mmCIF file of C-alpha atoms in Angstrom:
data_model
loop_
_atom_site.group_PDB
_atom_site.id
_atom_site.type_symbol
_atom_site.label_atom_id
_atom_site.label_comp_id
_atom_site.label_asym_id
_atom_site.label_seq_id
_atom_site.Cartn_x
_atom_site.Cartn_y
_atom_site.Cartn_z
ATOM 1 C CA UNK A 17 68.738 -28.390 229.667
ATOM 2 C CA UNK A 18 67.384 -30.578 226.759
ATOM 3 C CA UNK A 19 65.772 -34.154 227.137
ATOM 4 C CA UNK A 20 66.433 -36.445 224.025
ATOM 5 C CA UNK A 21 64.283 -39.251 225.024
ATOM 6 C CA UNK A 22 65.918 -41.051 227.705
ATOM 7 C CA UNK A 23 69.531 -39.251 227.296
ATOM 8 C CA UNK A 24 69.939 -36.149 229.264
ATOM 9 C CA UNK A 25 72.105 -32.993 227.156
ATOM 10 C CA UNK A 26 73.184 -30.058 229.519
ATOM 11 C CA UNK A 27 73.359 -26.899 228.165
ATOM 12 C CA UNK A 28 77.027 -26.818 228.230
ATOM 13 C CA UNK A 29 77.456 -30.063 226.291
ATOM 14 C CA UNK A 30 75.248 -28.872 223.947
ATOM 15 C CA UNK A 31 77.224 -25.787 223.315
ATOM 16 C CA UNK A 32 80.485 -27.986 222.759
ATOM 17 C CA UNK A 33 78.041 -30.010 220.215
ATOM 18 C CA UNK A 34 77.964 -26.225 218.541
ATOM 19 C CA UNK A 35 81.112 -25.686 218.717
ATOM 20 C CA UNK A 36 82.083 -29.252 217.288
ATOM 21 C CA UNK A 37 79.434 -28.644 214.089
ATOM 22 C CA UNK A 38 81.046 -24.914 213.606
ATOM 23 C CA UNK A 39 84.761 -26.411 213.331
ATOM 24 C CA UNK A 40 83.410 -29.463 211.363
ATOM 25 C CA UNK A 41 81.858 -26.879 208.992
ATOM 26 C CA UNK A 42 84.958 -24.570 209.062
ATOM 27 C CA UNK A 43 87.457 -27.479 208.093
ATOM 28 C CA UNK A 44 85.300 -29.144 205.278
ATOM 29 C CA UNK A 45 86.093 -27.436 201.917
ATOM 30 C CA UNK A 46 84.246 -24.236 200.603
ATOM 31 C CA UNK A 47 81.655 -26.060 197.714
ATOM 32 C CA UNK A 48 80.904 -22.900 196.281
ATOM 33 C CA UNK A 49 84.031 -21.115 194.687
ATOM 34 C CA UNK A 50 84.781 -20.200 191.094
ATOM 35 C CA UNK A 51 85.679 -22.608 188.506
ATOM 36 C CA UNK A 52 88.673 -21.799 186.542
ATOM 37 C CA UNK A 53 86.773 -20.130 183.502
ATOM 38 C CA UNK A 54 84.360 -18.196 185.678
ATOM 39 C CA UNK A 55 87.449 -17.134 187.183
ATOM 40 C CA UNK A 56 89.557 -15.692 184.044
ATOM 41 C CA UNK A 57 86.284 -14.672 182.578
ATOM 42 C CA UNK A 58 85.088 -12.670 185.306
ATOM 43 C CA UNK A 59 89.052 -10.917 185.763
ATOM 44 C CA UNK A 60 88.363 -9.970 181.699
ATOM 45 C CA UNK A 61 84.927 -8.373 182.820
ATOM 46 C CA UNK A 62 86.435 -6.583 185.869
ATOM 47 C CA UNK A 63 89.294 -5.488 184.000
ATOM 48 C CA UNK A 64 86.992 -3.841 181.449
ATOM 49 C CA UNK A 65 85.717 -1.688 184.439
ATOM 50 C CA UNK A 66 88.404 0.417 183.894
ATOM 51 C CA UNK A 67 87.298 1.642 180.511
ATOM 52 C CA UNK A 68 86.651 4.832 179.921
ATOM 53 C CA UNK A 69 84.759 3.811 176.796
ATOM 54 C CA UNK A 70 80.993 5.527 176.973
ATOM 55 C CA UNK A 71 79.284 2.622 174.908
ATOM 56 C CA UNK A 72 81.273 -0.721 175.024
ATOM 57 C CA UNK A 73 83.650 -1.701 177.697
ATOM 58 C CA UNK A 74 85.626 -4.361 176.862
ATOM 59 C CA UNK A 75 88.656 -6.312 179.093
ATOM 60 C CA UNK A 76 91.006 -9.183 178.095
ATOM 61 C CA UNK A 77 92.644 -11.972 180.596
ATOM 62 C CA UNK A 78 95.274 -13.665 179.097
ATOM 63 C CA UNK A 79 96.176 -17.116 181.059
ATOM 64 C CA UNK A 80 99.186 -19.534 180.370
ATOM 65 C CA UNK A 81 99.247 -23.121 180.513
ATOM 66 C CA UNK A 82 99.359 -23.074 184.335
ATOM 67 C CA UNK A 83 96.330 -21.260 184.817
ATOM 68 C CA UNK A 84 98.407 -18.149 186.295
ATOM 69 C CA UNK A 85 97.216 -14.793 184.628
ATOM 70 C CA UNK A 86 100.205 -13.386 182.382
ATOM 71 C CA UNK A 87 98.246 -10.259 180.962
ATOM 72 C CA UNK A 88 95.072 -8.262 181.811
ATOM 73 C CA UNK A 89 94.235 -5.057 179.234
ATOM 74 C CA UNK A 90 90.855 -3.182 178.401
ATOM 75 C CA UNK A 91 90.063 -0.634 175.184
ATOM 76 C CA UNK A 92 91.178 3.120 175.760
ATOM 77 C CA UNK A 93 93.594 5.492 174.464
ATOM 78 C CA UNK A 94 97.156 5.090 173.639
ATOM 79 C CA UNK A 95 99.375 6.154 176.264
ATOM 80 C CA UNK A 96 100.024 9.877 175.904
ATOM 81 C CA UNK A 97 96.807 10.358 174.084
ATOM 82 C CA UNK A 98 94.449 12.232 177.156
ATOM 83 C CA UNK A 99 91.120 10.540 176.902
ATOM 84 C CA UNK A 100 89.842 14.023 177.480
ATOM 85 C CA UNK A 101 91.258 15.173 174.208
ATOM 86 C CA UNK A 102 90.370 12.630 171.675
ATOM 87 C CA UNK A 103 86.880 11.441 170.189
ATOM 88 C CA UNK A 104 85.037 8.875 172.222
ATOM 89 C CA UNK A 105 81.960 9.599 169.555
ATOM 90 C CA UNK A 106 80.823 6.030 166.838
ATOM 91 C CA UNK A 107 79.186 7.952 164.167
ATOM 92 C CA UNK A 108 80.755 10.917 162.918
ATOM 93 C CA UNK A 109 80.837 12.288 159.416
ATOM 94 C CA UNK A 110 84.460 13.001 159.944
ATOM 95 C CA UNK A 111 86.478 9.752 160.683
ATOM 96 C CA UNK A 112 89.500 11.414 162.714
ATOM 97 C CA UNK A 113 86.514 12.412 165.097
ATOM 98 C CA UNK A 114 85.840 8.934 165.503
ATOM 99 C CA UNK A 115 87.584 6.887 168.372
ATOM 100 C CA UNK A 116 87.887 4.284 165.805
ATOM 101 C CA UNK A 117 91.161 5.840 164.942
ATOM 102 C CA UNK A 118 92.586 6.015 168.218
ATOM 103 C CA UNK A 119 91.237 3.613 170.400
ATOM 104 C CA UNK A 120 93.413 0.429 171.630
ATOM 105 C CA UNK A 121 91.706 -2.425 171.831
ATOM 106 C CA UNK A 122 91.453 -4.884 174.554
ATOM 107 C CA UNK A 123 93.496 -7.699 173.505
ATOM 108 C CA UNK A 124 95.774 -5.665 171.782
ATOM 109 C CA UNK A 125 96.353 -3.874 175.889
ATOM 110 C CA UNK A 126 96.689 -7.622 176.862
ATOM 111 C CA UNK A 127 99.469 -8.502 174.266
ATOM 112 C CA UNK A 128 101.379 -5.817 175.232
ATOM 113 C CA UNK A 129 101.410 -5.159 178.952
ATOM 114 C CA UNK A 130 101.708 -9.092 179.308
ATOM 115 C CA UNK A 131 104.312 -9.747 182.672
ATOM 116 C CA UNK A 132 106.161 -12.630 180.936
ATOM 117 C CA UNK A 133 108.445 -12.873 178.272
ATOM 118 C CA UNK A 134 106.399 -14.277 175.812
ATOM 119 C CA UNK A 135 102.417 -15.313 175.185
ATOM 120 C CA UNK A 136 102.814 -18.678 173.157
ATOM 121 C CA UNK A 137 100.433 -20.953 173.886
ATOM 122 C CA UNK A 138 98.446 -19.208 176.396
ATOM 123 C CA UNK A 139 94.645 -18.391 176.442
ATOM 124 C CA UNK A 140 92.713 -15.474 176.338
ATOM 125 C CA UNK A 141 89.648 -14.673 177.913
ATOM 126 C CA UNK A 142 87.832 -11.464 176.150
ATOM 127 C CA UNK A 143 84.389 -10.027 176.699
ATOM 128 C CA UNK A 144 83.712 -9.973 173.074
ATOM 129 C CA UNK A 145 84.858 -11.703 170.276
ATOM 130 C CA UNK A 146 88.100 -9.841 168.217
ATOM 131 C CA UNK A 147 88.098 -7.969 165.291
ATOM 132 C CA UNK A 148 90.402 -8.310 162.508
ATOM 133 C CA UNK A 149 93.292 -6.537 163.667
ATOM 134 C CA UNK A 150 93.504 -7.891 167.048
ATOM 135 C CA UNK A 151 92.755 -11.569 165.653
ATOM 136 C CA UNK A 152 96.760 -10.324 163.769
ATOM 137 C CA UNK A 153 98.162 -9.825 166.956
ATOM 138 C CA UNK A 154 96.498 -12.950 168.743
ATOM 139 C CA UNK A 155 97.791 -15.138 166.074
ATOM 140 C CA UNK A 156 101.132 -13.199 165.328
ATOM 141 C CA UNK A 157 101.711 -13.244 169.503
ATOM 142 C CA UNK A 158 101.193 -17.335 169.722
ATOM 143 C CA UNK A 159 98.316 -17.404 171.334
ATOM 144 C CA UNK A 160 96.700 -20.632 170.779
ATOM 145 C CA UNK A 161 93.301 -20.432 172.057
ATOM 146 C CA UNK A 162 90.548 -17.197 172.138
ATOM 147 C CA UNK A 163 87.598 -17.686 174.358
ATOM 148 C CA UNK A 164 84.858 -15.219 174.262
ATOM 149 C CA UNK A 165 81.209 -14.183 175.735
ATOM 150 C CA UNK A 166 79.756 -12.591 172.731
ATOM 151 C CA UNK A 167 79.410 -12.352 169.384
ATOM 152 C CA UNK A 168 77.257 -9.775 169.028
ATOM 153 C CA UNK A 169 79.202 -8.743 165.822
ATOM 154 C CA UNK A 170 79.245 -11.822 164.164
ATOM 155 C CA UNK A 171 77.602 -10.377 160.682
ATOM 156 C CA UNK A 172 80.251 -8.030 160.677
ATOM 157 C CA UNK A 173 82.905 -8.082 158.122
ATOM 158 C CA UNK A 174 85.663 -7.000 160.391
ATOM 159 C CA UNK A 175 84.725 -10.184 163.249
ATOM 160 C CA UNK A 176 84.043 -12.512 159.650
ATOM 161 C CA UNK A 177 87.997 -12.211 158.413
ATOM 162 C CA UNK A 178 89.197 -12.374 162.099
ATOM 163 C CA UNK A 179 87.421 -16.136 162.028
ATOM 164 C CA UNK A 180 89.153 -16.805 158.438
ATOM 165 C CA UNK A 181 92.499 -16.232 159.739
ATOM 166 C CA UNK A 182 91.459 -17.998 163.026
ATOM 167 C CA UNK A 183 90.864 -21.107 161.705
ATOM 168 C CA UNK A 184 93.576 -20.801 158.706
ATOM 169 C CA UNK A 185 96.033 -20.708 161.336
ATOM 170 C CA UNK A 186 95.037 -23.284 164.236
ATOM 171 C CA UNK A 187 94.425 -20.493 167.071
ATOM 172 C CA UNK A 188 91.193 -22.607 168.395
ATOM 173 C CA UNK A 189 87.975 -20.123 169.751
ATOM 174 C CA UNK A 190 84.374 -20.995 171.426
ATOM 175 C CA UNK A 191 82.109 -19.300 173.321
ATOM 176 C CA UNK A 192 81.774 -19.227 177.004
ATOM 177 C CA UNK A 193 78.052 -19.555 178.360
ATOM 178 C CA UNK A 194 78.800 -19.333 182.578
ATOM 179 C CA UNK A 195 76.703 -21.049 184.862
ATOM 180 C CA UNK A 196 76.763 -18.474 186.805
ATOM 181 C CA UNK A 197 75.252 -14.828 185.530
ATOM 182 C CA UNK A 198 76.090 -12.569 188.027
ATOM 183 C CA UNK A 199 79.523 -12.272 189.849
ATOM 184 C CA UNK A 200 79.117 -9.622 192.660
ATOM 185 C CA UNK A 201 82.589 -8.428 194.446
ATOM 186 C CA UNK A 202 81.327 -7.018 198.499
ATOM 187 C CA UNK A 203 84.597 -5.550 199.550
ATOM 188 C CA UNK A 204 82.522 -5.748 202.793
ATOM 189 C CA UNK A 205 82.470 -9.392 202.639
ATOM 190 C CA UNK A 206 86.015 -9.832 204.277
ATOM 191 C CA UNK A 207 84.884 -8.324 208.066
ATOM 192 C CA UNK A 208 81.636 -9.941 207.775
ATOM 193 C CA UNK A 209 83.625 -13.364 207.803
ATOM 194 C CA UNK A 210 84.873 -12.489 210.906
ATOM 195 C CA UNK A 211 81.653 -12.892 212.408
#
């Protein structure tokens, strides 16, 4: 039994007090839940986890004007091309032992396993920003807007020409800087709720 200065609280009304906060709590909205371009951005970056790439993995999350995912992809081989038999090496003196040949990229996976009929309009969310010849098959898609994490290759020639044809023909890009760093996925989480 508690005293509250001249009111009396048993030890049973105090547990329906509990039990009142606890459902209060339970009913109010969750305040801490993904925005919509943590969301996409983070579904690119899990997506790239399934890269087989030993130096850069990269995923794509393409999004339509509803904010419902139409595409996911990530870089690795073609299909039919064993990522046991062909190169995974960067610097070789012999280019056709280079993945550079072979490898899909991202967006280019995105494009083409995309679960609509078509990708006008839509976004997409990529880990890093495109080179040339996926900025072709953004813009030759109808994909309107790119939005990226890094540009780590920005000096590059290939990422320079993939901005040229960007802005020559309207797709709109910018860089993403989350609020959040670090998205951690606990497939524990969902019995601990229970709790």
């Amino acid at each position: 039994m508690k005293m509250n200065g001249s009111n009396t609280v048993t030890s049973s009304e105090e547990n329906q007090n509990s039990s009142s906060d606890h459902q209060n709590h339970e009913s109010s909205k969750r305040e801490e839940y993904l925005d919509w371009h943590d969301f996409f951005m983070g579904t690119a970056f899990l997506v790239a986890k399934r890269s087989k790439d030993p130096v850069s993995q990269v995923g794509a999350c393409i999004v339509n004007s509803e904010k419902k995912i139409v595409a996911t992809g990530y870089n690795g081989m073609p299909i039919g091309c064993s990522d046991d038999d062909f190169p995974w090496d960067k610097n070789t003196s012999d280019p056709l032992e280079s993945k550079y040949f072979y490898v899909c990229h991202a967006e280019m996976n995105a494009v083409l396993n995309k679960n609509s009929a078509s990708v006008t309009n839509c976004t997409i969310y990529v880990g890093l920003f495109p080179c040339n010849e996926c900025a072709k098959i953004i813009i030759q898609s109808g994909i309107r807007e790119v939005i990226y994490m890094s540009d780590k290759h920005a000096h590059k020639k290939e990422t320079i020409a993939a901005k040229r044809m960007f802005d020559a023909s309207g797709v709109k890009y910018w860089q993403y800087i989350p609020e959040i760093q670090k998205l951690v996925i606990d497939f524990n989480e969902i019995n601990l709720s229970e709790q």
